[in-house]
Every structure is written in structure tokens, then in C-alpha cells.
């Protein structure tokens, strides 16, 4: 049943998703250049790069989603300009997301934030509304707040995965711990829920990034939700091809690209 | 009428429930090992250990509940990462819990927390929705906040029981006070409402734990809601058998197990 | 019309109500002994003591209300464990209270609390829902907060009464000011709304308590809502009889009881 | 259309309203004496004094409104006992007010309070519900909070009037600035919305008060909403007659009364 | 589809809107003189000045909107009197705005305010309700709060534009950065969403203002939402004509007016 809900995004048990909500979450000047500031570029990349899903906020989905790859609408969001423990509230109804063509609903939970309870409650409702329509609810779980000094420890990352499982998420997007052994504990904590490694900021080299992905897959992850490491890359289609090798073709990472990713936003 | 609502979980006036929401409440690295991190293991234990009920959050219930023992869905939850007075908000509707097969609804109230009022109000609605469907509302009542220096005194534990009664709970899960005499006051405060002793952290020895359970039963408790002292045990089925002896067969605790529980998470 | 709504509780223009929500409001160890911790005891006292009404929280009403005296359900509540300005939120719907047999709806307003606005708004809704069903809305009005240094002055007590009137209460339960002259100002402030003196903590002697009641009745009160001074009394039925004399038979208090109340909780 | 909504209260383009919610807003001991503490006295004054409207909270309206003068129900309220920036929440639904016979809905907005947003939002809903039923929404706008050092300046009073206009009020009750020239700016800011001068505390002499009213009328006000200066007056009917002269008969104020108002609450 | 929603306001791909909610947002004494305090004056200016839309709060729309130019109702608002991070809550329902003749819905978001989440959530609902009725949702996005030291930098202004896009706005009103190069980045961040330059406070000379508008248009803006620089101008119709030249006739700004704008509020 759960498997079925994620089946739009997961064909061979593995999946690579292209995320593009950074314009809201980080701001256009932080993450974008003249090319990737254009959602059409990313929409095209999602299709040509043969990603298994593309992730947009409602506004971008409404204007730029063209089909050809299944859509996940992130239904909450915040800017990077607010200080203090983060809260991200629902800005798109599940019904509206469905009207835009969404096959999955994304929601960010800042685990450990002093506003955690509000996001738990909101996700609880959204998850049920999504399931009512047969759609998966995918939780971005990012630990934050006074108790979190390092958000990539085994303990913290596995807590993120487990929280998503217990709250009824069909999949979780969590940070990589840095090595497959500790990340496999997070996957185990997910107990069969799909676990996606979060791409995070642009890695120093493509190879470094692909090795992280490899590590996550080795640890049992379902795949990757990648943003900046794809559309900030000097050759995004090539990066997509490399990711497919690691994720779908199950090839080991060597030195995949002649030139390390040098593009800056 | 009340008795009827709890009748799925209480056959001979006594009951032992297996609780497994610690992955969310405490985090997987705090409480779990490679075995008990898997909800299947606990689901199987619930059935084979002949528990009278099993307690899951919605996500675990949806993926792992197999029947064979009646289900209680905990409909609120929080992580252990948030500082300050605790608040735990509803993350699962009563309707959704019922759709997962729940025969009982669990809700945690942090009595004395500065957020007490919100949990009182939320429980008030949930209790009515549960009763409308003929399901019992079971209150986990944990006193917290500035006024609580010791949450196992007779005064505090009996206050927890009484609050559950007055708010219309069909059963309460409360901490053990440490001796049957003081705990009997808490049972009296419950005035006929089912009182379950909360298992709490793994006791130093099985015998120590069983003596606590014995004390609670002697004090008039309906039974025990146990988690870590069951699924963290080196031999959980044996522990379940010992608990049945104390709870259902009404045997006195001796030195029940050759080896004290030595497993650590 | 208003008179009609309170007519279940007020037959001869005067009334004595038995209140028993102290288990939640104060805690069982503060107010109860082995006898009065049992709601059956109080329910029986309400009937045998020929009270004009009995006041329970929903949970106690659901399990112990047997009829024989009309029921008021207190629909909000809080524990005594939370620090700071008090707030008491709705824990029982008017509909649910009616389903339990309620003929009146009770609600506590902490006038002057920094949370006053929330209770005003909540009472506003409850009052209308009660009136829709022909039930009276009875306000417990207890002034609290930074502006209140003494909650039994003429000014403060009359403010409590007037607030209840203006907010549409059919009756108010307020503290006694200590003398009939000042209390008559509070009754006047109520402008025809039924005013009940709040029994308060156990008085040093029965005579002292009865003189207070006498004073309130002389001042024009409709009656008394008594808890601890009744069910903490060594002879509660005798106390009930004495109260009837003062309230319904309009006899003057002499030295009514051979022995002063000596029972402690 | 707007004119029509206020037509129950404004016959000749001018209007005098009798306000009596001070029991809640200030407390009975602050504003009342043995006579005016009785709402019947004020109800009778409204009729005999030929006021164009009377303003009550729901509870007073329900018990004392007898008709003979159109009713405005104030649907929010607060006590004077809460410290900090004021908030006044809805305590009466528009529907309920209508059931009590209201021909107008009153609501207080504390402009500049840190809770302004909540009152703006609440008034927004109430205004629409009132208009749906063809009733005017009348805003009491009282500037408060850190930015307000003097709430009777031309700038502050005109801001109050303008806010009411922009939020869709059919009429505003605002403080007098002290002179007709500056008050005419506030009337202009209202842009055709009915502007009522707020009577305020009892003036030292009747003449002083009537001159203020005269000034407001000269400035273009629709009229006056008066409370204490009417029902605290030694001869309220005489004061009503004097007000009619100024407001409806458009006579200039001379030395209208032989004796200055000497009654104290 | 998006284009269609804005088509009432945008005929030739360019648009000039007249905004007049400053009476609420700034206060009448800050921005108005004896002429422009009258909404009729501004309504007439909107028509005679051949603006493409006029922006009012509900109250002004209800009393003064005469047609002849399409209406945008601003559905949230606040006064300038509240200290701290700004919050502006909904004061007009989309349904009510439509009943007043609105062809567009305006909403202000204070990006970066500690109350950002509430406004995001509220705008999320309003945007969907507007779209349901085929109306555009237009976001005023003003960055505020601790992270904002200068709200006209390229980074901050482009963030405002992007946030509006991602949240599903059909158009955004943002501040001008000061030069076309940096503003074109903000237009790019909007990714095809209509971008309106916010007129802001009265510029020192008309020429200075028109050069700003020219800069915004050169940068790819759809147009201008102007208030004070139009109705505070000594010759508003002349200013409207000049704006039409820049915006619709695509003429370059020279020294357009013989006399610089010298009118003060």
C-alpha cells in the first residue's frame, strides 16, 4: 500500500528527485545564476536528465510544470530571513497541489524547533489528506534548535528518519551522515519507509558528491533528492547521467567527470 | 459503559499493553538496538507474548500492525529535542486511527506544563470523538513543569490519575510511586477508571521490574503498559510470560529469571 | 426567560449547589480523604443532602451521575500545577455535557488574567450554545493577575458579578466579601442575575461558615455553591441540613452544631 | 447603502447614542452608584431621554432591553484588570446579537496595541457578517500602545477615524480632540462615514461637556455616544434634553443648567 | 492562464496601478492633505488619469469605487502604530472583495518578519480562493525584520520577487533597487510573474521619480503601483500622463514637467 503510493516516483526500488524550492528557502541571490534562476531550465533538466520526480512550490509548479516527470509539490515554506527557531507553515492545500498535477506532497518538519508541535500537527493533517487522495506524503526532516549542535550525527539523522516513519510519512528526505555505516542506522530507523538523501550545498567536486550518494545507496537509501548539486553543476545533464549510474545502474563511482564542478551561483 | 469501551483490552479485569512509540518520543539511538528498532519484531512480540494490546503511532500502525492483538494508536507525539515545558499536539485524527484498525485512542497530557491548557482542550475533543465511535480514550498523564520536582510522589501520581478521570479518560497510564500503599491512593483517585502503570526505563533487574508491577497490581492497578522493559529485555517472550504470571495468573513474584536483563540498547 | 433557564436549580428563589471538581482543580491529595475521594460518596450526599444541583467535570459525571438532583457540568478546567496567570480551556462540549444529562453548563473565567480574552471568547461561544439548548450558562468568576492583590474586596467581587452579567451568564459563582453590606453591592452589580456565594476552603468552624452563608443570603444572594465545607465536614448530611435551614427555611444561624467541623482531608 | 445601514440610528443626519458597557469595561465600583448600577434605569433613560440608540453588552441586552429605542450590541469586551497592551475579543456572535434585537453591531479596536492584528481580523469578519444581515458595524477605535503618548491629538484621533473607514465600518466612535478645527480633520479622514464623539469620563461641568459636543458637531460629527456624562448626571433627563438641543435642534450651548453636575459614582 | 488572470489590469503587457491604502497603513496626517484625504478625489484620478487599476481597502472600495477602472481590494492591513516585527492580517474575505467589484486581490507579506509564517499561510489560502474565482492574487512583498538592514538591495528585492512567485502570486509589488541592472535580477527572479515597482514616498522631483519608473520598465517590470507620487503631486493628472508616456508609450524620460512636485501632505 505504502509502496503503491510512492510508485509514481520509485520504479526499480530506487529514485532520484530534482528539488527546486531554494528560491524561497534560500533566496535567488544565494543559490541561482542567470541560467538556473529560470524554472524552465530546471523543468527541462528534470525531463532530459530523466529524474524520477521534480519538486516545486505551488507557484513554480503552476507556471512551469510541463509534465514528463511526476510532480511533488512542497506545501510549506519559509524564507531564510527569519531569525530564531524555524517554523514553516502550510502555503498550499493538498487539493490545490493535486489540481496542479502533483503525484506527491512534500512538507518540511524542523524537528527539535520550539515550533515543532505546530509542524507535527500540520503534517498530521496533510498526511491524511494526501493519503485520502492516494498520494504519498514526503517529509523533509531537518533537526534544528537548542538541542542540535550537529545535524549530521548518526543519532540526529536517524531521529529524523524515525520521526518521519512514526508520523506516517511515505518517504523522508534527510541529511547524509557522512558514511554508509552510520547512515544505514538511519535507514533502519525508517523501517522500510523510503529514505532519500538530501543533496545539500554544492560539493567541492562532483566525485565527492557522487561518493556521498554512493554511500547513501550502499546504506540502503531509496535515493537522492538533489538540487544545487545538479542545477548548479557546470554540466547538469552529465551530472544527472552520473547519478543515474550510481542510483539506477548500480555502478560504483570512479573518477566520473573530467572536470570538477566549478560553477558558482 | 466505560467497562465496555475498554473491554477489547481488559478481559479478566487485568491487562498488559505493549507500548512502542519511543522511536518518536526518545529517538531510535536512545532506546533501540538492531533488533528492536524493527517494528515487526515488536509487533510479533505483542502477539506471541500474548499482550492485551499494542500501542503504535500512526505511521508504525499503518505499516506494521498485523492484527492478532488489539491496537491503540497514540494520536499525539513530540520529539525529545525541544527544550522547555513540553507540548505534544495531535498528529493523527481519531477517524484515521480507526481506519488503521485502532480499538483505542491514546493521548499524552503533560500535566503542569505551561502548555497544559492546549493539551486539555485537545484531549477534550479527542475523547468525545473516540466515545462517539465507541472507542476508549486513554490518557498518558505525565506531570511536568516548574511545580514538579519529583514526578513519582504519591501527591503527583494521584493528581495524574485524578486528572485523567475528571477529563473523561477511560484509562490512564501513570508512573509507579514506588510502593503499593502510595500507589493505591492514585488508584483510588482514579475512582474506577482503569489505571495502568507506566513501564518506564529498563529496570536494573527483571526481578526489580516485576516487583514494581506486582506492587502496582497489589495497589489495584488494572495492569501495565510496558515498552523498554519488554522489548529491551534479553528474552522478551520470557519477560512477557513473567508479566502474565503477575498480571493474569496473579502469582507472586519470586526470583523469576535465572539471569537479570543485561541487554542494552 | 433567564429565570426559566435556572429553574431546574432554583425552586423557591434560593438554591444550594454541591461542587465537586476539586480533584482536578486542586488535586486529590490536597482536598480529599479516603471517603470523599470517592465520587459516589459525593453523588449520594447531593441526593440525600437534598442539594438543588451537583457540579461535576465530564469524567465524573459520566461515571457517577445517577440523577435525583440536576447536574451542572463544568466544561473547562485546569490543574493547580501551572504557574503564571491562569487559563482554563474548554474540555467538554456543550453537546457532550447535555448527553451526560446536564441541565446547566459551568465555566470558570479568571477575570484579570493575561489570558482573560481567551476565556471571554470561549465563554461567549459556550453561553450561546447552552442557550440554544435552553440551558443556563453559569460563570465561576475568579479575579486573578497583577491587578488583584485581594480578591474579596467589594470592588473586585462586584466586578466579578458584573462581568458575568454583561457576558450573558445566567448565574455567577463569586467569592464572599466577608460582610453582607459589601456583598449586597456585588448582588446589585449582578442586576438580577443569580448570584451564588463560593464555598471556598473549609472554614474553621461550621458556625463560621454558616454565618458567611447567612451573610450572603441577607445580601440578596440566590444561594451557595459549596464543596469542601460540605464533603470535608465530619457530618456532611448534618451540614446540608444546616445549609437548608439558612437557605431554604430562612432561619437565622445560631450555634447550629454541637461539634465544630474537625475533619481534615 | 451605508446610509441605509445606519438609518435606524440616524434620522436627521444626526444622532445621540447612550452607551452602557462600563460595568464590564471599567467595573461597577468605578462608574456606578446605587441608581445607575441598575440597567433598567439606563434603559428607561434611553427611551425617556429620546436617545437614537442604546448600547449594551449581550447579557444586559438579553435581560433589560425593552425596545422603544434601537439597540446596538457591543460584541467584544474586556475588563480593566488586565495589564499590558489591550486586547478585546468577540464575546457575542452577530447572529446572537440579532436574536436579541440588535439593529447595529459594536466592536472596539485598540489601534496600535500589539494585539491590533487580532482585532483587525476579528472586526473584518464581524463587519461582513453584520453587512450580510443589513446591520451596520460600528467601530469604537481607541489608540493605545507604545506609540501613543496622547490619544487626543489631531493625528491620533484622525488615524482612528480613518482606520474605521478603511476597515469598512459604518460608523466610528472616537475621542474628541478638544477643538472643532482639529476634530474636523478626523471627520474628513472618515470621508463620509458617521463619526461619533465618545463621551468619555464625567466632565467637570455640564456646560463644559456640552461645549465639547457642540465642538464635535460643528466639526461635522454625526453625533455623540455618551455614557457617564448622561447616566452619572444628577439629572440625566435634563442632560438628554440639552444634548438634543445641541445635536438635533442645532441650538448653540449657553449656560444650560442652573447647577453643574455634582453627582459622583 | 496566469496572464489571463492579470488581463483586467494588463492590456499591452504593461500596467500602472493607483494605490490608496495609505490612510490605514501610514495614517491620514502623514500622507494626506485636504484634497487627497478624500477618496473621491483619488477615484476620479484613477479614471481620468487612465490608470489600469485602482487599489483600495474594503471600506474605501465599498463607499467610493465607481467603476471605470478595474478594482484591486487589499485584503489585509495594519496601522503604523504597532512596534516590533510587522504582521498584517486578513481583514476582508475574498468573497466580500468580489462582492465589492474586485478584479484582483492584494495582500501584503512582510518577508523576514518573525510573523512571516502567519502571513505565508494566510496568503496561501487567499491565493487559492482568488484563483478559484479566476482572480489574480497580487502580493505586496516588503522585507522586514532583524535580517534586513537595507530593503532595496538587489539581494533583498529579488528575494521579495521570488517569494511571491513561489507562493503562487500572479503579480508582486516590490521596491525599486535604484538601478535597472540590479532590478532586472529581481524581474528575472519573478520568472515571468508580473512585477510592479512600488512607488514609495514622494520623490524630491517628478523627474527623479519618472527616471526610477523608467529604470524599472527598462529592467523588465510590468509597471508601477503608485500612490503618493501621484495623488500628492501638485498636478496628479499631469503626472499620470507622464507615467503613461513612460509605461505605455515607451517614451524616454526627459525633463517632463516645468515645475518639480512641490506639494507636501
GROMACS .gro file of C-alpha atoms in nm, chain A residues 1-2 5 111-114 116-118 120-121 124-125 127-128 131 143 146-148 154-155 158-159 162-163 165-171 185 188-189 191-194, chain B residues 20-29 32-39 57-60 62-64 77-83 87-93 96-97:
model
   82
    1UNK     CA    1   0.000   0.000   0.000
    2UNK     CA    2   0.277   0.242   0.103
    5UNK     CA    3   0.175   0.547  -0.302
  111UNK     CA    4   1.247   1.855   1.433
  112UNK     CA    5   1.354   2.000   1.769
  113UNK     CA    6   1.248   2.355   1.683
  114UNK     CA    7   1.041   2.520   1.952
  116UNK     CA    8   0.794   2.150   1.626
  117UNK     CA    9   0.448   2.087   1.766
  118UNK     CA   10   0.281   2.312   1.510
  120UNK     CA   11   0.382   1.795   1.361
  121UNK     CA   12   0.013   1.886   1.386
  124UNK     CA   13  -0.055   1.513   1.058
  125UNK     CA   14  -0.346   1.670   0.875
  127UNK     CA   15  -0.056   1.333   0.554
  128UNK     CA   16  -0.416   1.221   0.598
  131UNK     CA   17  -0.347   0.953   0.172
  143UNK     CA   18   1.666   1.881   1.306
  146UNK     CA   19   1.888   2.434   2.103
  147UNK     CA   20   1.944   2.059   2.134
  148UNK     CA   21   2.107   2.025   1.793
  154UNK     CA   22   2.407   0.921   1.338
  155UNK     CA   23   2.183   0.995   1.636
  158UNK     CA   24   1.830   0.855   1.248
  159UNK     CA   25   1.596   1.050   1.473
  162UNK     CA   26   1.230   0.767   1.264
  163UNK     CA   27   1.013   1.071   1.326
  165UNK     CA   28   0.814   0.698   0.991
  166UNK     CA   29   0.616   0.735   1.312
  167UNK     CA   30   0.427   1.037   1.180
  168UNK     CA   31   0.314   0.835   0.881
  169UNK     CA   32   0.536   0.972   0.606
  170UNK     CA   33   0.573   0.759   0.294
  171UNK     CA   34   0.923   0.888   0.244
  185UNK     CA   35   2.121   0.307   1.104
  188UNK     CA   36   1.694   0.107   0.961
  189UNK     CA   37   1.520   0.362   1.180
  191UNK     CA   38   1.191   0.068   0.892
  192UNK     CA   39   1.106   0.031   0.527
  193UNK     CA   40   0.994   0.387   0.465
  194UNK     CA   41   1.166   0.530   0.158
  285UNK     CA   42   0.625   0.122   2.118
  286UNK     CA   43   0.625   0.494   2.045
  287UNK     CA   44   0.972   0.551   2.189
  288UNK     CA   45   1.127   0.595   1.845
  289UNK     CA   46   0.950   0.927   1.824
  290UNK     CA   47   0.945   1.021   2.192
  291UNK     CA   48   1.307   0.937   2.276
  292UNK     CA   49   1.477   0.876   1.941
  293UNK     CA   50   1.598   0.547   1.790
  294UNK     CA   51   1.953   0.574   1.919
  297UNK     CA   52   1.674   0.081   2.022
  298UNK     CA   53   1.920  -0.188   1.920
  299UNK     CA   54   1.947  -0.367   1.587
  300UNK     CA   55   1.661  -0.593   1.678
  301UNK     CA   56   1.403  -0.379   1.847
  302UNK     CA   57   1.444  -0.090   1.602
  303UNK     CA   58   1.234  -0.309   1.373
  304UNK     CA   59   0.863  -0.265   1.442
  322UNK     CA   60   0.198   0.587   1.638
  323UNK     CA   61   0.001   0.610   1.312
  324UNK     CA   62   0.298   0.551   1.083
  325UNK     CA   63   0.409   0.233   1.256
  327UNK     CA   64  -0.008   0.170   0.912
  328UNK     CA   65   0.297  -0.030   0.806
  329UNK     CA   66   0.333  -0.296   1.073
  342UNK     CA   67   0.357   1.296   1.992
  343UNK     CA   68   0.670   1.503   2.020
  344UNK     CA   69   1.043   1.454   1.992
  345UNK     CA   70   1.281   1.473   2.287
  346UNK     CA   71   1.472   1.754   2.118
  347UNK     CA   72   1.256   2.050   2.216
  348UNK     CA   73   1.351   2.239   2.530
  352UNK     CA   74   0.368   2.018   2.448
  353UNK     CA   75   0.251   1.727   2.240
  354UNK     CA   76  -0.002   1.801   1.970
  355UNK     CA   77  -0.242   1.580   1.782
  356UNK     CA   78  -0.081   1.423   1.476
  357UNK     CA   79  -0.348   1.167   1.393
  358UNK     CA   80  -0.722   1.211   1.370
  361UNK     CA   81  -0.765   0.795   1.071
  362UNK     CA   82  -0.672   0.587   1.377
   0.00000   0.00000   0.00000
